[in-house]
Amino acid sequence: MYLPETVLTNKDIEAFCDTTDEWIRQRTGIEERHKVTPGEGTSDLALRASRMAIKNAGIALDDLDAVICCTVSPDQILPASANLLHGKLGLRDIASFDINAACSGFMAGLMTGNALIKSGVYKTILLVGAEIQTNRMTWKNRDTAVLFGDGAGAVILQASENGYGVLTTHLGSDGSNYEVLHLPLGGSREPFTKENLDEDAYTIYMKGPELFKRAVIKFVEVSQEALDAVGLTMDDIDLFVPHQANARIIEAAGQRMGIAPEKVVMNIQKTGNTTAASIPIALHEAVQEGRVKEGDHILMASFGAGLTWGAAIVRW
Ligand code: UT7
């Protein structure tokens, strides 16, 4: 994983945004988030995380068959950040493409990568979640500006022996409610113009409380779907690695699912919401902290813009 060096605390934000450290901590659990320096792009963060993943997995660059980058904040509108990452890593002419499934991006990437390996198309895949959100926030829109952070997390996918690895993956979406969380400006329907390019127009719109309720419900539903698919119960889960959108969402979902708090990975205090990067970052930290043992069942789950949701169970 990689988090940019610059840290933006809630107190720092108080200086230029109509908010307080107390409000942010109480309503979200966030204390600080990391922020890129000007000129840094999403593929730069992805590169750092990818190099670490390649080293930790003990593979050579030439072993890679494909690069998948999950992001909603690509370096440029065209081409994909996975292409930039491919170039920066100096890879041979293998496939590289982005997946845009917002906060469920890593779950979508894992489903895709897993299917490609299981079907024999590829042997080794670099899967990255990488986002830069802080430089496209309108600080006048305190509802969303305080929530997000920058970062990247990466994994290497390869086939494993039976009974281990990715046991099941699940995705769902509800496109009819996309307006609950969206960034309308700058796409094909509302391109940038001189007129709309003022600070207020370019911002993420979010119906926070509505999203909150749906997130808790879907976290629980999709997690149960994953458990049912492999005949496990919540008691079999050793670690729950949820998307980090809000500490209160994670706590509420964890309670409803009946999972012990010590089995829940929560790092939102230090990262904020890093969208598609949040699950691989949290997973990496859990591994580094010795919270993952061989044979453990790890449940991951996500919910976010789209609306999208997903879950996966991995036997480590
Ligand atoms: O990863 C993608 C998925 N994202 C999510 O799932 C986010 C889900 N939603 C949430 O996490 C929460 O709804 C928020 C953190 C966004 C908001 O928390 P909330 O407890 O739902 O607050 P609220 O929107 O109901 O607003 C409560 C009050 C309002 O003031 P009044 O009307 O009660 O006077 C807001 O104007 O808090 C105010 N408020 C703020 N105050 C200080 C909203 N944002 C802020 C802020 N600082 N940053």
Coordinates of C-alpha atoms and ligand atoms in Angstrom, one line a residue:
M1 CA 0.0 0.0 0.0
Y2 CA 1.0 3.6 -0.3
L3 CA -0.3 6.7 1.3
P4 CA 1.1 10.1 0.3
E5 CA 3.4 11.8 2.8
T6 CA 1.3 14.9 3.4
V7 CA -1.2 14.4 6.2
L8 CA -4.3 16.7 6.4
T9 CA -5.8 16.6 9.9
N10 CA -9.4 17.7 10.8
K11 CA -7.8 20.6 12.6
D12 CA -6.0 21.7 9.3
I13 CA -9.4 21.6 7.5
E14 CA -11.1 23.7 10.2
A15 CA -8.9 26.6 8.9
F16 CA -10.6 26.7 5.4
C17 CA -13.9 24.7 5.7
D18 CA -17.0 25.3 7.8
T19 CA -16.5 22.2 10.0
T20 CA -15.0 21.1 13.2
D21 CA -12.7 18.3 14.3
E22 CA -15.3 17.2 16.8
W23 CA -18.1 16.9 14.1
I24 CA -15.9 14.9 11.7
R25 CA -14.7 12.5 14.5
Q26 CA -18.1 12.0 15.9
R27 CA -20.0 11.5 12.6
T28 CA -17.4 9.7 10.6
G29 CA -14.5 8.4 12.9
I30 CA -12.0 10.2 10.6
E31 CA -9.1 12.0 12.3
E32 CA -6.9 12.6 9.3
R33 CA -6.3 11.7 5.7
H34 CA -3.4 11.7 3.3
K35 CA -3.1 14.2 0.4
V36 CA -1.0 14.1 -2.7
T37 CA 1.4 16.9 -3.7
P38 CA 0.6 18.8 -6.9
G39 CA 1.7 16.9 -10.0
E40 CA 1.2 13.5 -8.4
G41 CA -1.3 11.3 -10.3
T42 CA -3.2 8.2 -9.4
S43 CA -0.8 5.9 -11.3
D44 CA 2.1 7.3 -9.2
L45 CA 0.3 6.1 -6.0
A46 CA -0.5 2.8 -7.8
L47 CA 3.1 2.4 -8.8
R48 CA 4.4 2.6 -5.2
A49 CA 1.8 0.1 -4.0
S50 CA 2.4 -2.2 -7.0
R51 CA 6.2 -2.3 -6.5
M52 CA 5.6 -3.3 -2.9
A53 CA 3.1 -6.0 -3.9
I54 CA 5.4 -7.4 -6.6
K55 CA 8.3 -7.5 -4.1
N56 CA 6.3 -9.1 -1.3
A57 CA 4.9 -11.7 -3.6
G58 CA 8.4 -12.5 -4.8
I59 CA 7.5 -12.4 -8.5
A60 CA 9.3 -10.9 -11.4
L61 CA 7.8 -8.2 -13.6
D62 CA 7.8 -10.6 -16.5
D63 CA 5.5 -13.0 -14.6
L64 CA 2.7 -10.5 -14.8
D65 CA 0.0 -11.3 -17.4
A66 CA -2.4 -8.3 -16.8
V67 CA -2.8 -5.1 -14.8
I68 CA -6.1 -4.1 -13.5
C69 CA -6.5 -0.7 -11.8
C70 CA -9.7 0.1 -9.9
T71 CA -10.3 3.8 -9.7
V72 CA -12.8 6.6 -10.2
S73 CA -10.1 9.2 -10.2
P74 CA -7.8 8.3 -13.2
D75 CA -4.8 10.5 -13.9
Q76 CA -6.5 11.6 -17.1
I77 CA -9.9 11.0 -18.7
L78 CA -8.0 9.2 -21.4
P79 CA -6.3 6.7 -21.3
A80 CA -6.8 4.4 -18.3
S81 CA -4.5 4.8 -15.3
A82 CA -3.7 1.1 -15.7
N83 CA -2.0 2.0 -19.0
L84 CA 0.1 4.7 -17.3
L85 CA 1.0 2.2 -14.5
H86 CA 1.9 -0.4 -17.1
G87 CA 4.3 2.1 -18.7
K88 CA 5.8 3.2 -15.4
L89 CA 6.5 -0.4 -14.4
G90 CA 8.1 -1.0 -17.8
L91 CA 6.1 -4.1 -18.5
R92 CA 6.0 -6.2 -21.7
D93 CA 2.9 -5.8 -23.9
I94 CA 0.4 -7.3 -21.5
A95 CA -3.2 -6.3 -21.0
S96 CA -3.9 -3.3 -18.7
F97 CA -7.3 -1.7 -18.1
D98 CA -9.2 0.2 -15.5
I99 CA -12.4 -0.7 -13.6
N100 CA -14.7 2.0 -12.5
A101 CA -17.1 0.7 -9.8
A102 CA -16.4 3.4 -7.3
C103 CA -16.1 2.1 -3.7
S104 CA -16.9 -1.4 -4.9
G105 CA -14.0 -1.1 -7.4
F106 CA -11.7 -3.5 -5.6
M107 CA -14.5 -6.1 -5.2
A108 CA -15.2 -5.8 -9.0
G109 CA -11.5 -6.1 -9.7
L110 CA -11.2 -9.2 -7.5
M111 CA -14.2 -10.8 -9.2
T112 CA -12.7 -10.1 -12.6
G113 CA -9.1 -11.1 -11.8
N114 CA -10.3 -14.3 -10.0
A115 CA -12.5 -15.3 -13.0
L116 CA -9.6 -14.7 -15.4
I117 CA -7.3 -16.9 -13.4
K118 CA -9.8 -19.6 -12.8
S119 CA -10.7 -19.8 -16.4
G120 CA -7.0 -20.1 -17.4
V121 CA -6.8 -16.9 -19.4
Y122 CA -4.1 -15.5 -17.1
K123 CA -1.7 -16.9 -14.5
T124 CA -0.6 -13.7 -12.6
I125 CA -2.5 -10.5 -12.3
L126 CA -1.6 -7.2 -10.6
L127 CA -4.8 -5.8 -9.1
V128 CA -4.6 -2.2 -7.7
G129 CA -7.1 0.1 -6.1
A130 CA -5.8 3.7 -6.3
E131 CA -7.5 7.1 -5.8
I132 CA -6.8 10.8 -5.5
Q133 CA -9.9 12.5 -4.2
T134 CA -8.6 15.5 -2.2
N135 CA -7.7 17.6 -5.2
R136 CA -11.2 17.6 -6.6
M137 CA -13.0 18.5 -3.5
T138 CA -14.9 21.8 -3.1
W139 CA -14.2 22.9 0.5
K140 CA -17.4 24.9 0.3
N141 CA -19.2 21.6 0.2
R142 CA -18.4 20.3 3.7
D143 CA -20.7 17.3 3.3
T144 CA -18.3 15.5 1.1
A145 CA -15.0 17.4 1.3
V146 CA -14.1 16.2 4.8
L147 CA -14.7 12.5 4.0
F148 CA -12.2 11.5 1.3
G149 CA -8.4 10.8 1.2
D150 CA -5.8 9.6 -1.2
G151 CA -4.0 6.3 -1.4
A152 CA -3.4 3.0 -3.1
G153 CA -3.4 -0.7 -2.3
A154 CA -2.3 -3.6 -4.5
V155 CA -2.4 -7.4 -4.6
I156 CA -0.9 -10.1 -6.8
L157 CA -3.4 -12.7 -7.9
Q158 CA -2.3 -16.3 -8.8
A159 CA -4.0 -19.7 -8.6
S160 CA -3.8 -21.4 -5.2
E161 CA -4.4 -25.0 -4.1
N162 CA -8.0 -26.1 -3.6
G163 CA -9.8 -24.7 -0.6
Y164 CA -7.6 -21.7 -0.4
G165 CA -7.6 -18.2 -2.0
V166 CA -10.7 -16.5 -3.3
L167 CA -13.7 -18.7 -2.4
T168 CA -16.5 -16.5 -3.7
T169 CA -17.1 -13.0 -5.1
H170 CA -20.4 -11.1 -5.3
L171 CA -21.5 -7.8 -6.9
G172 CA -24.7 -5.9 -7.2
S173 CA -25.9 -2.5 -8.3
D174 CA -28.8 -0.1 -8.5
G175 CA -28.3 2.4 -11.3
S176 CA -31.7 3.9 -10.9
N177 CA -30.4 5.6 -7.8
Y178 CA -27.1 6.8 -9.1
E179 CA -27.8 10.4 -8.1
V180 CA -27.5 9.5 -4.4
L181 CA -23.7 9.9 -4.9
H182 CA -22.3 11.4 -8.1
L183 CA -20.0 13.9 -9.8
P184 CA -22.0 15.2 -12.8
L185 CA -19.6 17.7 -14.2
G186 CA -16.7 16.9 -16.6
G187 CA -18.3 13.8 -18.3
S188 CA -19.9 13.5 -21.8
R189 CA -23.3 14.8 -20.7
E190 CA -22.0 17.9 -19.0
P191 CA -18.5 18.7 -20.3
F192 CA -16.5 21.5 -18.8
T193 CA -17.2 25.0 -20.2
K194 CA -15.8 28.3 -19.2
E195 CA -19.1 29.1 -17.4
N196 CA -19.4 25.9 -15.3
L197 CA -15.7 25.7 -14.4
D198 CA -16.0 27.6 -11.2
E199 CA -15.2 26.2 -7.9
D200 CA -18.8 25.5 -6.9
A201 CA -19.9 23.5 -9.9
Y202 CA -17.2 20.8 -9.9
T203 CA -18.1 18.8 -6.8
I204 CA -19.4 15.4 -5.7
Y205 CA -23.0 15.5 -4.7
M206 CA -24.1 13.1 -2.0
K207 CA -27.3 12.4 0.0
G208 CA -25.4 11.3 3.0
P209 CA -28.1 10.0 5.4
E210 CA -29.8 8.0 2.5
L211 CA -26.5 6.5 1.5
F212 CA -25.7 5.6 5.1
K213 CA -29.0 3.6 5.5
R214 CA -28.6 1.8 2.2
A215 CA -24.9 1.0 3.0
V216 CA -25.7 -0.7 6.3
I217 CA -28.4 -2.8 4.7
K218 CA -26.4 -3.8 1.6
F219 CA -23.2 -4.6 3.6
V220 CA -25.2 -7.1 5.6
E221 CA -27.2 -8.6 2.6
V222 CA -24.2 -9.0 0.3
S223 CA -22.0 -10.5 3.1
Q224 CA -24.7 -13.0 3.9
E225 CA -25.0 -13.9 0.2
A226 CA -21.3 -14.6 0.1
L227 CA -21.4 -16.7 3.3
D228 CA -24.4 -18.7 1.9
A229 CA -22.6 -19.3 -1.4
V230 CA -19.8 -21.2 0.4
G231 CA -21.8 -22.7 3.2
L232 CA -20.1 -20.7 6.0
T233 CA -21.6 -18.7 8.9
M234 CA -20.4 -15.5 10.4
D235 CA -18.8 -17.5 13.2
D236 CA -16.4 -19.0 10.6
I237 CA -15.1 -15.5 9.6
D238 CA -11.8 -14.6 11.3
L239 CA -11.5 -11.1 9.9
F240 CA -13.9 -8.6 8.3
V241 CA -12.3 -6.0 6.0
P242 CA -15.0 -3.6 5.0
H243 CA -14.8 -0.5 2.7
Q244 CA -14.0 2.4 4.9
A245 CA -16.7 5.0 4.3
N246 CA -17.7 5.8 7.8
A247 CA -16.8 4.3 11.2
R248 CA -20.5 4.4 12.2
I249 CA -21.5 2.4 9.0
I250 CA -18.9 -0.2 9.8
E251 CA -20.0 -0.5 13.4
A252 CA -23.7 -0.7 12.6
A253 CA -23.1 -3.3 9.8
G254 CA -20.8 -5.3 12.1
Q255 CA -23.4 -5.3 14.9
R256 CA -26.2 -6.5 12.6
M257 CA -23.9 -9.2 11.2
G258 CA -23.1 -10.3 14.7
I259 CA -19.3 -10.2 14.2
A260 CA -17.1 -9.4 17.2
P261 CA -15.6 -5.9 17.0
E262 CA -12.0 -7.3 17.4
K263 CA -12.5 -9.1 14.1
V264 CA -13.4 -5.9 12.2
V265 CA -10.6 -4.0 10.5
M266 CA -11.0 -0.2 10.8
N267 CA -8.4 2.3 9.7
I268 CA -10.6 5.2 8.5
Q269 CA -9.3 7.3 11.4
K270 CA -5.9 7.7 9.5
T271 CA -7.0 7.4 5.9
G272 CA -10.5 8.8 5.4
N273 CA -12.5 7.2 2.6
T274 CA -10.1 6.2 -0.2
T275 CA -12.8 4.7 -2.4
A276 CA -11.5 1.7 -4.4
A277 CA -8.2 1.8 -2.5
S278 CA -9.7 1.3 1.0
I279 CA -10.1 -2.5 1.1
P280 CA -6.6 -3.4 -0.2
I281 CA -5.0 -0.7 2.1
A282 CA -6.9 -2.1 5.1
L283 CA -6.1 -5.7 4.1
H284 CA -2.4 -4.8 3.8
E285 CA -2.3 -3.2 7.3
A286 CA -4.1 -6.2 8.8
V287 CA -1.5 -8.5 7.3
Q288 CA 1.4 -6.3 8.5
E289 CA -0.1 -6.2 12.0
G290 CA -0.2 -10.0 12.2
R291 CA -3.9 -10.2 12.2
V292 CA -4.1 -12.7 9.4
K293 CA -3.0 -16.3 9.8
E294 CA -2.8 -19.1 7.2
G295 CA -6.3 -20.7 6.8
D296 CA -8.2 -17.7 8.1
H297 CA -11.4 -16.8 6.4
I298 CA -11.5 -13.1 5.4
L299 CA -14.7 -11.4 4.5
M300 CA -14.5 -8.2 2.5
A301 CA -17.5 -6.0 1.6
S302 CA -18.2 -2.7 0.0
F303 CA -20.9 -0.2 -0.8
G304 CA -20.7 3.1 -2.8
A305 CA -21.5 5.2 -5.8
G306 CA -23.4 3.6 -8.6
L307 CA -25.0 2.5 -6.5
T308 CA -22.8 -0.6 -6.2
W309 CA -22.0 -3.2 -3.6
G310 CA -19.9 -6.3 -3.4
A311 CA -18.4 -8.9 -1.1
A312 CA -15.8 -11.6 -1.3
I313 CA -14.5 -14.4 1.0
V314 CA -10.9 -15.4 0.9
R315 CA -9.2 -18.3 2.7
W316 CA -5.7 -17.0 3.3
Ligands
UT7_1 O1 -17.9 5.5 0.1 C1 -19.0 6.0 -0.5 C2 -20.2 5.8 0.3 N1 -20.3 6.9 1.2 C3 -21.1 6.7 2.3 O2 -21.6 5.6 2.5 C4 -21.4 7.9 3.2 C5 -22.6 7.7 3.9 N2 -23.0 8.8 4.7 C6 -22.4 9.2 5.8 O3 -21.3 8.8 6.1 C7 -23.0 10.3 6.6 O4 -24.3 10.5 6.2 C8 -22.2 11.7 6.6 C9 -20.9 11.6 7.3 C10 -22.0 12.1 5.2 C11 -23.0 12.8 7.3 O5 -23.3 12.4 8.6 P1 -24.8 12.5 9.1 O6 -24.7 12.1 10.6 O7 -25.7 11.7 8.3 O8 -25.1 14.0 9.0 P2 -26.3 14.8 8.2 O9 -26.0 14.8 6.8 O10 -27.6 14.3 8.7 O11 -26.1 16.3 8.7 C12 -26.3 16.6 10.1 C13 -25.9 18.0 10.3 C14 -26.5 19.0 9.4 O12 -26.8 20.2 10.0 P3 -28.3 20.5 10.6 O13 -29.2 20.5 9.4 O14 -28.6 19.4 11.6 O15 -28.1 21.8 11.2 C15 -25.4 19.2 8.4 O16 -25.5 20.5 7.7 O17 -24.5 18.1 10.2 C16 -24.2 19.2 9.2 N3 -23.0 18.9 8.5 C17 -21.7 19.2 9.0 N4 -21.4 20.0 10.0 C18 -20.1 20.2 10.2 C19 -22.8 18.1 7.4 N5 -21.5 18.0 7.1 C20 -20.8 18.7 8.0 C21 -19.5 19.0 8.3 N6 -19.1 19.7 9.4 N7 -18.5 18.5 7.5

